[in-house]
């Protein structure tokens, strides 16, 4: 609060710096400079419009008071920003985070630099895995690059990581920010806590990590208005019946990127659905056809993932693995991996295709597929991965990354 001493100090400062008697030639110099000086903003100029008094207060006192108030406001802002308001961050992810390795109780640290594509440093203070078994110092480190899309941070580590003697592949890893708790939830289920300023985080200080440049765009328009192309990945959101599904599309591991429809959940590793190696579709289902090759035979009504799987699994012409219990998007369900044999398309399946669910593509002969059936608040959600080519480890890892942070909302 401004008091008499502060007001007096301001007044004395103005008097001490005033020059009441200009020296020779000084006035002419001032006039020359003022001729090239732009007019003051109206709010500033208005301070000189008071010729004598403003109500009961002398005009000079009003000016002093306004000047003091401005200084006080500036000091208050600095105090809020630098003190009680906490550190300024370019994103909610910027900073140092820690968690405990559940396997060996060691401390793990994640340092995220500024920007929407930040550099990321990972460190495990005591690694007990096979990658560091021969290293005398078992501190595992990895340097990566992140990409932020909404509340998701996706991190890739192109050079892998290790303790020194051996380099192993790392990631990609995904982290979701929880604003309510100011924590991160990793794709492996671990919760990461922020280390506030003044703490003692392991790993390099944040200032030592340079900020990477942000991409110009994460999604691009295409000639098909119903399709969006993701040249550098990003968040994809689309409806699946009465549900809304969101996934994080990663950077492609080769020349092929991802694209997706806007009016239905369907993403494919290809430029706008032209037939890439893999695609993922989702839709709520209420029945399963009891004959993949002849839907006219009939269908069974289902109200749970278990009921749907009980019909799907024994259908002819499939070499299946599973079913296994899974959890995707916080919802439990079942997964079935299968390969459709050559006899799958003969003699009854038209065009060597068979249909199991309404609203989703047919299965093709001699193709791999993965079916996830999830119980979502009374709805059975079918999430199907169709492999148009033989699955390879790189693409399988990308698909796993896409589904790792699946979000399902009404």
mmCIF file of C-alpha atoms in Angstrom:
data_model
loop_
_atom_site.group_PDB
_atom_site.id
_atom_site.type_symbol
_atom_site.label_atom_id
_atom_site.label_comp_id
_atom_site.label_asym_id
_atom_site.label_seq_id
_atom_site.Cartn_x
_atom_site.Cartn_y
_atom_site.Cartn_z
ATOM 1 C CA UNK A 1 0.000 0.000 0.000
ATOM 2 C CA UNK A 2 1.255 3.525 -0.830
ATOM 3 C CA UNK A 3 2.009 5.587 2.322
ATOM 4 C CA UNK A 4 3.211 9.124 3.029
ATOM 5 C CA UNK A 5 6.880 8.082 3.044
ATOM 6 C CA UNK A 6 6.594 6.378 -0.348
ATOM 7 C CA UNK A 7 4.742 9.424 -1.754
ATOM 8 C CA UNK A 8 7.375 11.758 -0.363
ATOM 9 C CA UNK A 9 10.186 9.663 -1.833
ATOM 10 C CA UNK A 10 8.543 9.759 -5.258
ATOM 11 C CA UNK A 11 8.048 13.525 -5.015
ATOM 12 C CA UNK A 12 11.664 14.056 -3.943
ATOM 13 C CA UNK A 13 12.890 11.905 -6.828
ATOM 14 C CA UNK A 14 10.943 14.005 -9.318
ATOM 15 C CA UNK A 15 12.230 17.242 -7.792
ATOM 16 C CA UNK A 16 15.823 16.023 -7.773
ATOM 17 C CA UNK A 17 15.725 15.027 -11.423
ATOM 18 C CA UNK A 18 13.864 18.163 -12.593
ATOM 19 C CA UNK A 19 15.772 20.871 -14.526
ATOM 20 C CA UNK A 20 13.949 24.152 -13.870
ATOM 21 C CA UNK A 21 16.363 26.520 -15.637
ATOM 22 C CA UNK A 22 17.400 25.317 -19.088
ATOM 23 C CA UNK A 23 20.976 26.049 -20.136
ATOM 24 C CA UNK A 24 21.805 27.976 -23.225
ATOM 25 C CA UNK A 25 20.637 26.266 -26.388
ATOM 26 C CA UNK A 26 18.926 23.526 -24.437
ATOM 27 C CA UNK A 27 15.412 24.739 -25.223
ATOM 28 C CA UNK A 28 16.125 24.836 -28.965
ATOM 29 C CA UNK A 29 17.492 21.282 -28.805
ATOM 30 C CA UNK A 30 14.404 20.096 -26.994
ATOM 31 C CA UNK A 31 12.135 21.710 -29.579
ATOM 32 C CA UNK A 32 14.064 20.096 -32.417
ATOM 33 C CA UNK A 33 13.704 16.659 -30.801
ATOM 34 C CA UNK A 34 10.028 17.157 -30.064
ATOM 35 C CA UNK A 35 9.371 17.960 -33.711
ATOM 36 C CA UNK A 36 10.188 14.341 -34.583
ATOM 37 C CA UNK A 37 8.495 12.800 -31.543
ATOM 38 C CA UNK A 38 5.106 11.063 -32.043
ATOM 39 C CA UNK A 39 2.182 12.209 -29.955
ATOM 40 C CA UNK A 40 1.631 10.560 -26.638
ATOM 41 C CA UNK A 41 -1.159 8.056 -26.184
ATOM 42 C CA UNK A 42 -4.343 9.768 -24.927
ATOM 43 C CA UNK A 43 -4.176 8.081 -21.531
ATOM 44 C CA UNK A 44 -0.650 9.401 -20.935
ATOM 45 C CA UNK A 45 -1.400 12.857 -22.304
ATOM 46 C CA UNK A 46 -4.472 13.166 -20.117
ATOM 47 C CA UNK A 47 -2.238 13.423 -17.029
ATOM 48 C CA UNK A 48 -1.335 16.977 -18.059
ATOM 49 C CA UNK A 49 -4.864 18.173 -18.740
ATOM 50 C CA UNK A 50 -5.508 19.157 -15.115
ATOM 51 C CA UNK A 51 -4.618 22.891 -14.929
ATOM 52 C CA UNK A 52 -4.892 23.307 -11.196
ATOM 53 C CA UNK A 53 -7.100 21.053 -9.122
ATOM 54 C CA UNK A 54 -9.172 17.913 -9.557
ATOM 55 C CA UNK A 55 -11.955 18.271 -7.068
ATOM 56 C CA UNK A 56 -10.302 18.934 -3.676
ATOM 57 C CA UNK A 57 -6.878 17.587 -4.819
ATOM 58 C CA UNK A 58 -4.106 19.596 -6.495
ATOM 59 C CA UNK A 59 -3.319 18.365 -10.021
ATOM 60 C CA UNK A 60 0.353 17.768 -9.139
ATOM 61 C CA UNK A 61 -0.665 15.483 -6.273
ATOM 62 C CA UNK A 62 -2.928 13.530 -8.626
ATOM 63 C CA UNK A 63 -0.037 12.975 -11.017
ATOM 64 C CA UNK A 64 2.233 11.825 -8.195
ATOM 65 C CA UNK A 65 -0.413 9.451 -6.951
ATOM 66 C CA UNK A 66 -0.963 7.964 -10.424
ATOM 67 C CA UNK A 67 2.760 7.532 -10.928
ATOM 68 C CA UNK A 68 3.113 5.829 -7.547
ATOM 69 C CA UNK A 69 0.138 3.574 -8.272
ATOM 70 C CA UNK A 70 1.735 2.507 -11.559
ATOM 71 C CA UNK A 71 4.968 1.607 -9.776
ATOM 72 C CA UNK A 72 3.039 -0.291 -7.146
ATOM 73 C CA UNK A 73 1.089 -2.246 -9.770
ATOM 74 C CA UNK A 74 4.290 -3.182 -11.555
ATOM 75 C CA UNK A 75 5.891 -4.337 -8.315
ATOM 76 C CA UNK A 76 2.803 -6.386 -7.480
ATOM 77 C CA UNK A 77 2.861 -8.076 -10.893
ATOM 78 C CA UNK A 78 6.498 -9.000 -10.485
ATOM 79 C CA UNK A 79 5.779 -10.450 -7.063
ATOM 80 C CA UNK A 80 2.903 -12.543 -8.389
ATOM 81 C CA UNK A 81 4.826 -13.869 -11.381
ATOM 82 C CA UNK A 82 8.099 -14.447 -9.607
ATOM 83 C CA UNK A 83 6.753 -15.575 -6.270
ATOM 84 C CA UNK A 84 3.267 -16.692 -5.377
ATOM 85 C CA UNK A 85 2.220 -17.445 -8.968
ATOM 86 C CA UNK A 86 4.801 -20.187 -9.469
ATOM 87 C CA UNK A 87 7.198 -20.636 -12.397
ATOM 88 C CA UNK A 88 6.082 -19.782 -15.893
ATOM 89 C CA UNK A 89 6.004 -22.744 -18.284
ATOM 90 C CA UNK A 90 5.503 -22.894 -22.022
ATOM 91 C CA UNK A 91 3.451 -26.102 -21.582
ATOM 92 C CA UNK A 92 2.095 -28.094 -18.632
ATOM 93 C CA UNK A 93 4.672 -30.800 -19.392
ATOM 94 C CA UNK A 94 7.719 -28.565 -19.069
ATOM 95 C CA UNK A 95 9.752 -29.395 -15.987
ATOM 96 C CA UNK A 96 11.173 -32.361 -14.099
ATOM 97 C CA UNK A 97 9.101 -35.406 -13.150
ATOM 98 C CA UNK A 98 9.903 -38.450 -11.014
ATOM 99 C CA UNK A 99 8.438 -41.844 -10.262
ATOM 100 C CA UNK A 100 9.527 -45.099 -8.604
ATOM 101 C CA UNK A 101 10.374 -48.197 -10.612
ATOM 102 C CA UNK A 102 8.037 -50.883 -9.212
ATOM 103 C CA UNK A 103 10.530 -53.638 -10.082
ATOM 104 C CA UNK A 104 13.510 -52.458 -8.043
ATOM 105 C CA UNK A 105 12.220 -49.288 -6.262
ATOM 106 C CA UNK A 106 14.803 -47.098 -7.990
ATOM 107 C CA UNK A 107 14.068 -43.441 -8.818
ATOM 108 C CA UNK A 108 13.300 -42.601 -12.427
ATOM 109 C CA UNK A 109 13.400 -39.040 -13.746
ATOM 110 C CA UNK A 110 11.924 -37.385 -16.801
ATOM 111 C CA UNK A 111 13.084 -33.883 -17.787
ATOM 112 C CA UNK A 112 10.908 -32.138 -20.385
ATOM 113 C CA UNK A 113 12.173 -28.945 -22.022
ATOM 114 C CA UNK A 114 10.105 -26.037 -23.326
ATOM 115 C CA UNK A 115 8.001 -25.999 -26.470
ATOM 116 C CA UNK A 116 5.435 -28.228 -28.141
ATOM 117 C CA UNK A 117 8.136 -30.560 -29.479
ATOM 118 C CA UNK A 118 10.465 -30.590 -26.463
ATOM 119 C CA UNK A 119 13.662 -32.495 -25.962
ATOM 120 C CA UNK A 120 13.200 -35.117 -23.254
ATOM 121 C CA UNK A 121 15.777 -36.724 -20.952
ATOM 122 C CA UNK A 122 14.966 -40.026 -19.235
ATOM 123 C CA UNK A 123 17.063 -41.497 -16.439
ATOM 124 C CA UNK A 124 16.766 -44.551 -14.205
ATOM 125 C CA UNK A 125 19.096 -44.107 -11.221
ATOM 126 C CA UNK A 126 19.615 -47.864 -10.804
ATOM 127 C CA UNK A 127 18.733 -50.109 -13.742
ATOM 128 C CA UNK A 128 18.510 -53.824 -13.054
ATOM 129 C CA UNK A 129 17.426 -54.957 -16.523
ATOM 130 C CA UNK A 130 19.428 -56.973 -19.032
ATOM 131 C CA UNK A 131 20.551 -53.837 -20.886
ATOM 132 C CA UNK A 132 22.786 -52.776 -17.976
ATOM 133 C CA UNK A 133 23.777 -56.108 -16.439
ATOM 134 C CA UNK A 134 27.396 -55.787 -17.652
ATOM 135 C CA UNK A 135 27.810 -52.102 -16.786
ATOM 136 C CA UNK A 136 29.613 -51.177 -13.547
ATOM 137 C CA UNK A 137 27.521 -47.996 -13.320
ATOM 138 C CA UNK A 138 23.884 -48.913 -13.741
ATOM 139 C CA UNK A 139 22.411 -45.518 -14.548
ATOM 140 C CA UNK A 140 20.199 -45.897 -17.613
ATOM 141 C CA UNK A 141 19.710 -42.763 -19.732
ATOM 142 C CA UNK A 142 17.954 -41.980 -22.992
ATOM 143 C CA UNK A 143 17.568 -38.771 -24.965
ATOM 144 C CA UNK A 144 14.354 -38.260 -26.901
ATOM 145 C CA UNK A 145 12.036 -35.809 -28.589
ATOM 146 C CA UNK A 146 8.455 -35.247 -27.540
ATOM 147 C CA UNK A 147 5.343 -34.085 -29.312
ATOM 148 C CA UNK A 148 2.462 -32.528 -27.405
ATOM 149 C CA UNK A 149 -1.116 -32.827 -28.580
ATOM 150 C CA UNK A 150 -3.721 -31.652 -26.105
ATOM 151 C CA UNK A 151 -3.134 -33.452 -22.821
ATOM 152 C CA UNK A 152 -0.860 -36.121 -24.373
ATOM 153 C CA UNK A 153 2.932 -36.081 -24.598
ATOM 154 C CA UNK A 154 4.349 -38.660 -27.018
ATOM 155 C CA UNK A 155 8.099 -39.273 -26.725
ATOM 156 C CA UNK A 156 10.332 -41.123 -29.169
ATOM 157 C CA UNK A 157 13.966 -42.084 -28.556
ATOM 158 C CA UNK A 158 15.565 -42.522 -31.994
ATOM 159 C CA UNK A 159 19.016 -43.354 -30.594
ATOM 160 C CA UNK A 160 17.749 -45.731 -27.917
ATOM 161 C CA UNK A 161 19.277 -45.739 -24.454
ATOM 162 C CA UNK A 162 21.532 -47.645 -22.095
ATOM 163 C CA UNK A 163 24.072 -47.530 -19.295
ATOM 164 C CA UNK A 164 27.111 -47.234 -21.572
ATOM 165 C CA UNK A 165 28.176 -50.642 -22.850
ATOM 166 C CA UNK A 166 24.971 -51.606 -24.651
ATOM 167 C CA UNK A 167 22.340 -49.562 -26.497
ATOM 168 C CA UNK A 168 18.779 -50.872 -26.627
ATOM 169 C CA UNK A 169 15.585 -49.613 -28.250
ATOM 170 C CA UNK A 170 13.433 -47.355 -26.086
ATOM 171 C CA UNK A 171 9.811 -46.293 -26.504
ATOM 172 C CA UNK A 172 7.820 -44.758 -27.905
ATOM 173 C CA UNK A 173 6.313 -43.707 -24.578
ATOM 174 C CA UNK A 174 3.182 -41.690 -23.916
ATOM 175 C CA UNK A 175 2.200 -39.519 -20.974
ATOM 176 C CA UNK A 176 -1.185 -37.952 -20.176
ATOM 177 C CA UNK A 177 -1.386 -34.847 -18.015
ATOM 178 C CA UNK A 178 -3.928 -34.754 -15.169
ATOM 179 C CA UNK A 179 -4.665 -31.114 -14.369
ATOM 180 C CA UNK A 180 -6.505 -31.927 -11.137
ATOM 181 C CA UNK A 181 -3.462 -33.620 -9.574
ATOM 182 C CA UNK A 182 -0.672 -32.029 -11.653
ATOM 183 C CA UNK A 183 0.672 -35.488 -12.453
ATOM 184 C CA UNK A 184 1.466 -37.565 -15.526
ATOM 185 C CA UNK A 185 0.051 -40.998 -16.238
ATOM 186 C CA UNK A 186 2.364 -43.051 -18.422
ATOM 187 C CA UNK A 187 1.262 -45.647 -20.958
ATOM 188 C CA UNK A 188 2.665 -48.336 -18.650
ATOM 189 C CA UNK A 189 0.403 -47.168 -15.817
ATOM 190 C CA UNK A 190 3.053 -45.409 -13.717
ATOM 191 C CA UNK A 191 2.188 -42.040 -12.168
ATOM 192 C CA UNK A 192 4.820 -39.291 -12.421
ATOM 193 C CA UNK A 193 4.993 -36.383 -9.947
ATOM 194 C CA UNK A 194 6.357 -32.939 -10.720
ATOM 195 C CA UNK A 195 9.563 -31.826 -8.982
ATOM 196 C CA UNK A 196 9.055 -28.169 -8.012
ATOM 197 C CA UNK A 197 11.809 -25.589 -8.185
ATOM 198 C CA UNK A 198 14.196 -26.002 -5.298
ATOM 199 C CA UNK A 199 13.945 -29.796 -5.384
ATOM 200 C CA UNK A 200 16.815 -32.128 -6.113
ATOM 201 C CA UNK A 201 15.968 -33.909 -9.363
ATOM 202 C CA UNK A 202 18.448 -36.293 -10.906
ATOM 203 C CA UNK A 203 19.427 -35.806 -14.509
ATOM 204 C CA UNK A 204 20.579 -32.576 -16.163
ATOM 205 C CA UNK A 205 19.035 -29.226 -15.209
ATOM 206 C CA UNK A 206 16.183 -28.088 -17.385
ATOM 207 C CA UNK A 207 18.216 -25.182 -18.739
ATOM 208 C CA UNK A 208 20.689 -27.584 -20.340
ATOM 209 C CA UNK A 209 18.042 -29.070 -22.616
ATOM 210 C CA UNK A 210 17.471 -27.004 -25.792
ATOM 211 C CA UNK A 211 13.928 -26.535 -26.986
ATOM 212 C CA UNK A 212 13.177 -28.156 -30.320
ATOM 213 C CA UNK A 213 11.330 -26.225 -32.992
ATOM 214 C CA UNK A 214 7.601 -26.758 -33.251
ATOM 215 C CA UNK A 215 6.155 -28.344 -36.386
ATOM 216 C CA UNK A 216 4.185 -26.110 -38.690
ATOM 217 C CA UNK A 217 1.168 -28.409 -38.547
ATOM 218 C CA UNK A 218 0.173 -31.770 -37.141
ATOM 219 C CA UNK A 219 -2.747 -32.370 -39.458
ATOM 220 C CA UNK A 220 -3.231 -31.401 -43.091
ATOM 221 C CA UNK A 221 -6.275 -30.900 -45.227
ATOM 222 C CA UNK A 222 -6.781 -33.268 -48.145
ATOM 223 C CA UNK A 223 -8.815 -33.303 -51.368
ATOM 224 C CA UNK A 224 -11.337 -35.494 -49.546
ATOM 225 C CA UNK A 225 -13.034 -33.233 -46.953
ATOM 226 C CA UNK A 226 -13.960 -36.285 -44.868
ATOM 227 C CA UNK A 227 -10.308 -37.326 -44.507
ATOM 228 C CA UNK A 228 -7.455 -35.764 -42.545
ATOM 229 C CA UNK A 229 -3.806 -36.516 -43.190
ATOM 230 C CA UNK A 230 -1.323 -36.548 -40.282
ATOM 231 C CA UNK A 231 2.171 -36.123 -41.778
ATOM 232 C CA UNK A 232 3.826 -35.739 -38.354
ATOM 233 C CA UNK A 233 1.256 -37.485 -36.197
ATOM 234 C CA UNK A 234 -1.116 -35.864 -33.735
ATOM 235 C CA UNK A 235 -4.407 -36.422 -31.933
ATOM 236 C CA UNK A 236 -7.167 -38.052 -33.995
ATOM 237 C CA UNK A 237 -10.756 -37.930 -32.721
ATOM 238 C CA UNK A 238 -13.829 -39.360 -34.437
ATOM 239 C CA UNK A 239 -17.252 -40.773 -33.544
ATOM 240 C CA UNK A 240 -18.038 -44.458 -33.121
ATOM 241 C CA UNK A 241 -21.806 -44.522 -32.840
ATOM 242 C CA UNK A 242 -22.742 -42.629 -29.663
ATOM 243 C CA UNK A 243 -19.126 -42.708 -28.469
ATOM 244 C CA UNK A 244 -16.189 -40.432 -29.255
ATOM 245 C CA UNK A 245 -12.774 -42.071 -29.596
ATOM 246 C CA UNK A 246 -9.408 -40.308 -29.464
ATOM 247 C CA UNK A 247 -5.966 -41.752 -30.184
ATOM 248 C CA UNK A 248 -2.499 -40.301 -30.597
ATOM 249 C CA UNK A 249 -1.100 -41.012 -34.065
ATOM 250 C CA UNK A 250 2.702 -41.368 -33.915
ATOM 251 C CA UNK A 251 5.284 -40.313 -36.438
ATOM 252 C CA UNK A 252 5.568 -42.994 -39.089
ATOM 253 C CA UNK A 253 8.478 -45.394 -38.804
ATOM 254 C CA UNK A 254 8.951 -45.237 -42.586
ATOM 255 C CA UNK A 255 7.671 -43.119 -45.481
ATOM 256 C CA UNK A 256 3.998 -43.907 -44.836
ATOM 257 C CA UNK A 257 2.072 -41.611 -42.477
ATOM 258 C CA UNK A 258 -1.420 -41.915 -41.007
ATOM 259 C CA UNK A 259 -4.784 -40.550 -42.101
ATOM 260 C CA UNK A 260 -8.275 -40.746 -40.673
ATOM 261 C CA UNK A 261 -11.932 -40.169 -41.449
ATOM 262 C CA UNK A 262 -13.811 -37.410 -39.675
ATOM 263 C CA UNK A 263 -17.318 -38.918 -39.707
ATOM 264 C CA UNK A 264 -16.402 -42.414 -38.411
ATOM 265 C CA UNK A 265 -13.486 -43.875 -36.489
ATOM 266 C CA UNK A 266 -11.172 -45.288 -39.154
ATOM 267 C CA UNK A 267 -7.435 -44.637 -39.359
ATOM 268 C CA UNK A 268 -5.023 -46.124 -41.837
ATOM 269 C CA UNK A 269 -1.292 -45.972 -42.365
ATOM 270 C CA UNK A 270 -1.607 -44.470 -45.811
ATOM 271 C CA UNK A 271 -2.227 -41.057 -47.358
ATOM 272 C CA UNK A 272 -5.961 -40.722 -46.993
ATOM 273 C CA UNK A 273 -7.197 -44.260 -47.035
ATOM 274 C CA UNK A 274 -5.662 -45.505 -50.279
ATOM 275 C CA UNK A 275 -4.778 -48.969 -48.983
ATOM 276 C CA UNK A 276 -1.902 -48.971 -46.528
ATOM 277 C CA UNK A 277 -0.459 -51.952 -44.646
ATOM 278 C CA UNK A 278 -2.852 -51.604 -41.700
ATOM 279 C CA UNK A 279 -6.042 -49.842 -40.662
ATOM 280 C CA UNK A 280 -8.055 -49.600 -37.449
ATOM 281 C CA UNK A 281 -11.841 -49.288 -37.299
ATOM 282 C CA UNK A 282 -14.279 -49.040 -34.399
ATOM 283 C CA UNK A 283 -18.060 -49.241 -34.005
ATOM 284 C CA UNK A 284 -20.580 -50.293 -31.355
ATOM 285 C CA UNK A 285 -22.195 -53.668 -32.104
ATOM 286 C CA UNK A 286 -25.432 -55.325 -31.017
ATOM 287 C CA UNK A 287 -25.132 -58.625 -32.936
ATOM 288 C CA UNK A 288 -22.600 -60.998 -34.479
ATOM 289 C CA UNK A 289 -23.273 -62.952 -37.687
ATOM 290 C CA UNK A 290 -23.150 -66.673 -37.074
ATOM 291 C CA UNK A 291 -21.854 -67.342 -40.599
ATOM 292 C CA UNK A 292 -19.166 -64.947 -41.825
ATOM 293 C CA UNK A 293 -19.731 -65.947 -45.447
ATOM 294 C CA UNK A 294 -23.511 -65.796 -45.445
ATOM 295 C CA UNK A 295 -25.030 -63.053 -43.257
ATOM 296 C CA UNK A 296 -28.472 -64.092 -44.443
ATOM 297 C CA UNK A 297 -28.201 -67.186 -42.257
ATOM 298 C CA UNK A 298 -28.754 -64.925 -39.269
ATOM 299 C CA UNK A 299 -27.099 -63.181 -36.382
ATOM 300 C CA UNK A 300 -27.034 -63.500 -32.618
ATOM 301 C CA UNK A 301 -27.862 -60.532 -30.430
ATOM 302 C CA UNK A 302 -25.105 -59.766 -27.930
ATOM 303 C CA UNK A 303 -24.951 -57.509 -24.892
ATOM 304 C CA UNK A 304 -21.421 -58.143 -23.639
ATOM 305 C CA UNK A 305 -17.914 -58.726 -24.941
ATOM 306 C CA UNK A 306 -18.006 -62.294 -23.626
ATOM 307 C CA UNK A 307 -21.218 -63.065 -25.514
ATOM 308 C CA UNK A 308 -19.830 -61.593 -28.743
ATOM 309 C CA UNK A 309 -16.549 -63.480 -28.401
ATOM 310 C CA UNK A 310 -18.366 -66.758 -27.751
ATOM 311 C CA UNK A 311 -19.893 -66.471 -31.233
ATOM 312 C CA UNK A 312 -16.877 -65.068 -33.073
ATOM 313 C CA UNK A 313 -14.178 -67.449 -31.871
ATOM 314 C CA UNK A 314 -15.526 -70.795 -33.164
ATOM 315 C CA UNK A 315 -16.413 -69.505 -36.652
ATOM 316 C CA UNK A 316 -14.898 -71.620 -39.413
ATOM 317 C CA UNK A 317 -11.845 -70.803 -41.494
ATOM 318 C CA UNK A 318 -9.953 -68.958 -38.768
ATOM 319 C CA UNK A 319 -6.680 -69.762 -37.057
ATOM 320 C CA UNK A 320 -7.046 -67.794 -33.839
ATOM 321 C CA UNK A 321 -4.951 -66.918 -30.818
ATOM 322 C CA UNK A 322 -6.900 -66.077 -27.704
ATOM 323 C CA UNK A 323 -9.140 -64.736 -26.510
ATOM 324 C CA UNK A 324 -7.199 -62.829 -23.864
ATOM 325 C CA UNK A 325 -8.388 -60.293 -21.325
ATOM 326 C CA UNK A 326 -7.442 -56.679 -22.068
ATOM 327 C CA UNK A 327 -8.109 -53.132 -20.910
ATOM 328 C CA UNK A 328 -8.237 -50.293 -23.435
ATOM 329 C CA UNK A 329 -9.342 -46.761 -22.732
ATOM 330 C CA UNK A 330 -10.002 -47.753 -19.097
ATOM 331 C CA UNK A 331 -12.582 -50.347 -20.208
ATOM 332 C CA UNK A 332 -12.187 -54.110 -19.846
ATOM 333 C CA UNK A 333 -12.795 -56.568 -22.644
ATOM 334 C CA UNK A 334 -11.406 -59.415 -24.734
ATOM 335 C CA UNK A 335 -8.926 -59.638 -27.600
ATOM 336 C CA UNK A 336 -8.751 -62.212 -30.392
ATOM 337 C CA UNK A 337 -5.935 -62.417 -32.964
ATOM 338 C CA UNK A 338 -6.619 -64.547 -36.000
ATOM 339 C CA UNK A 339 -5.578 -65.406 -39.542
ATOM 340 C CA UNK A 340 -8.230 -66.251 -42.142
ATOM 341 C CA UNK A 341 -7.186 -69.431 -43.947
ATOM 342 C CA UNK A 342 -7.582 -69.941 -47.724
ATOM 343 C CA UNK A 343 -10.688 -72.039 -47.107
ATOM 344 C CA UNK A 344 -12.220 -69.069 -45.282
ATOM 345 C CA UNK A 345 -13.344 -67.681 -48.642
ATOM 346 C CA UNK A 346 -14.676 -70.894 -50.167
ATOM 347 C CA UNK A 347 -17.184 -71.851 -51.160
ATOM 348 C CA UNK A 348 -19.681 -69.472 -49.614
ATOM 349 C CA UNK A 349 -17.943 -66.086 -49.102
ATOM 350 C CA UNK A 350 -18.515 -63.607 -51.952
ATOM 351 C CA UNK A 351 -15.308 -61.930 -53.159
ATOM 352 C CA UNK A 352 -13.376 -63.943 -50.574
ATOM 353 C CA UNK A 353 -14.681 -61.717 -47.791
ATOM 354 C CA UNK A 354 -16.641 -62.416 -44.647
ATOM 355 C CA UNK A 355 -18.621 -60.106 -42.376
ATOM 356 C CA UNK A 356 -18.943 -60.454 -38.624
ATOM 357 C CA UNK A 357 -20.225 -57.041 -37.474
ATOM 358 C CA UNK A 358 -22.454 -54.336 -38.881
ATOM 359 C CA UNK A 359 -20.733 -50.989 -39.344
ATOM 360 C CA UNK A 360 -17.261 -52.478 -39.842
ATOM 361 C CA UNK A 361 -15.358 -53.748 -42.871
ATOM 362 C CA UNK A 362 -15.403 -57.405 -43.855
ATOM 363 C CA UNK A 363 -12.514 -59.759 -43.160
ATOM 364 C CA UNK A 364 -10.513 -60.864 -46.210
ATOM 365 C CA UNK A 365 -9.095 -64.261 -47.040
ATOM 366 C CA UNK A 366 -5.482 -64.907 -46.035
ATOM 367 C CA UNK A 367 -5.273 -61.815 -43.887
ATOM 368 C CA UNK A 368 -4.443 -61.203 -40.231
ATOM 369 C CA UNK A 369 -6.782 -59.287 -37.962
ATOM 370 C CA UNK A 370 -7.084 -58.360 -34.302
ATOM 371 C CA UNK A 371 -10.493 -57.867 -32.698
ATOM 372 C CA UNK A 372 -10.937 -56.020 -29.402
ATOM 373 C CA UNK A 373 -14.399 -56.269 -27.844
ATOM 374 C CA UNK A 374 -14.866 -53.803 -24.970
ATOM 375 C CA UNK A 375 -17.709 -53.360 -22.487
ATOM 376 C CA UNK A 376 -18.397 -49.618 -22.414
ATOM 377 C CA UNK A 377 -21.250 -48.657 -20.087
ATOM 378 C CA UNK A 378 -23.713 -51.166 -21.490
ATOM 379 C CA UNK A 379 -22.405 -50.939 -25.057
ATOM 380 C CA UNK A 380 -20.187 -53.490 -26.779
ATOM 381 C CA UNK A 381 -17.513 -51.609 -28.712
ATOM 382 C CA UNK A 382 -15.703 -53.538 -31.456
ATOM 383 C CA UNK A 383 -12.223 -52.239 -32.295
ATOM 384 C CA UNK A 384 -10.702 -54.110 -35.234
ATOM 385 C CA UNK A 385 -7.185 -53.931 -36.681
ATOM 386 C CA UNK A 386 -7.040 -55.154 -40.295
ATOM 387 C CA UNK A 387 -3.642 -56.161 -41.671
ATOM 388 C CA UNK A 388 -3.403 -55.765 -45.445
ATOM 389 C CA UNK A 389 0.193 -56.979 -45.369
ATOM 390 C CA UNK A 390 2.174 -59.358 -43.202
ATOM 391 C CA UNK A 391 2.671 -57.549 -39.863
ATOM 392 C CA UNK A 392 6.226 -56.361 -39.230
ATOM 393 C CA UNK A 393 7.651 -55.373 -35.823
ATOM 394 C CA UNK A 394 7.850 -51.665 -36.639
ATOM 395 C CA UNK A 395 4.216 -51.382 -37.709
ATOM 396 C CA UNK A 396 3.032 -53.580 -34.852
ATOM 397 C CA UNK A 397 4.802 -51.194 -32.453
ATOM 398 C CA UNK A 398 3.057 -48.232 -34.090
ATOM 399 C CA UNK A 399 -0.355 -49.856 -33.731
ATOM 400 C CA UNK A 400 0.353 -50.654 -30.086
ATOM 401 C CA UNK A 401 1.339 -47.017 -29.565
ATOM 402 C CA UNK A 402 -1.880 -45.795 -31.208
ATOM 403 C CA UNK A 403 -4.023 -47.947 -28.913
ATOM 404 C CA UNK A 404 -1.942 -47.306 -25.777
ATOM 405 C CA UNK A 405 -3.737 -44.051 -24.975
ATOM 406 C CA UNK A 406 -7.130 -44.735 -26.494
ATOM 407 C CA UNK A 407 -9.722 -42.469 -24.884
ATOM 408 C CA UNK A 408 -13.417 -43.364 -24.970
ATOM 409 C CA UNK A 409 -16.016 -40.705 -24.137
ATOM 410 C CA UNK A 410 -19.789 -40.362 -24.565
#
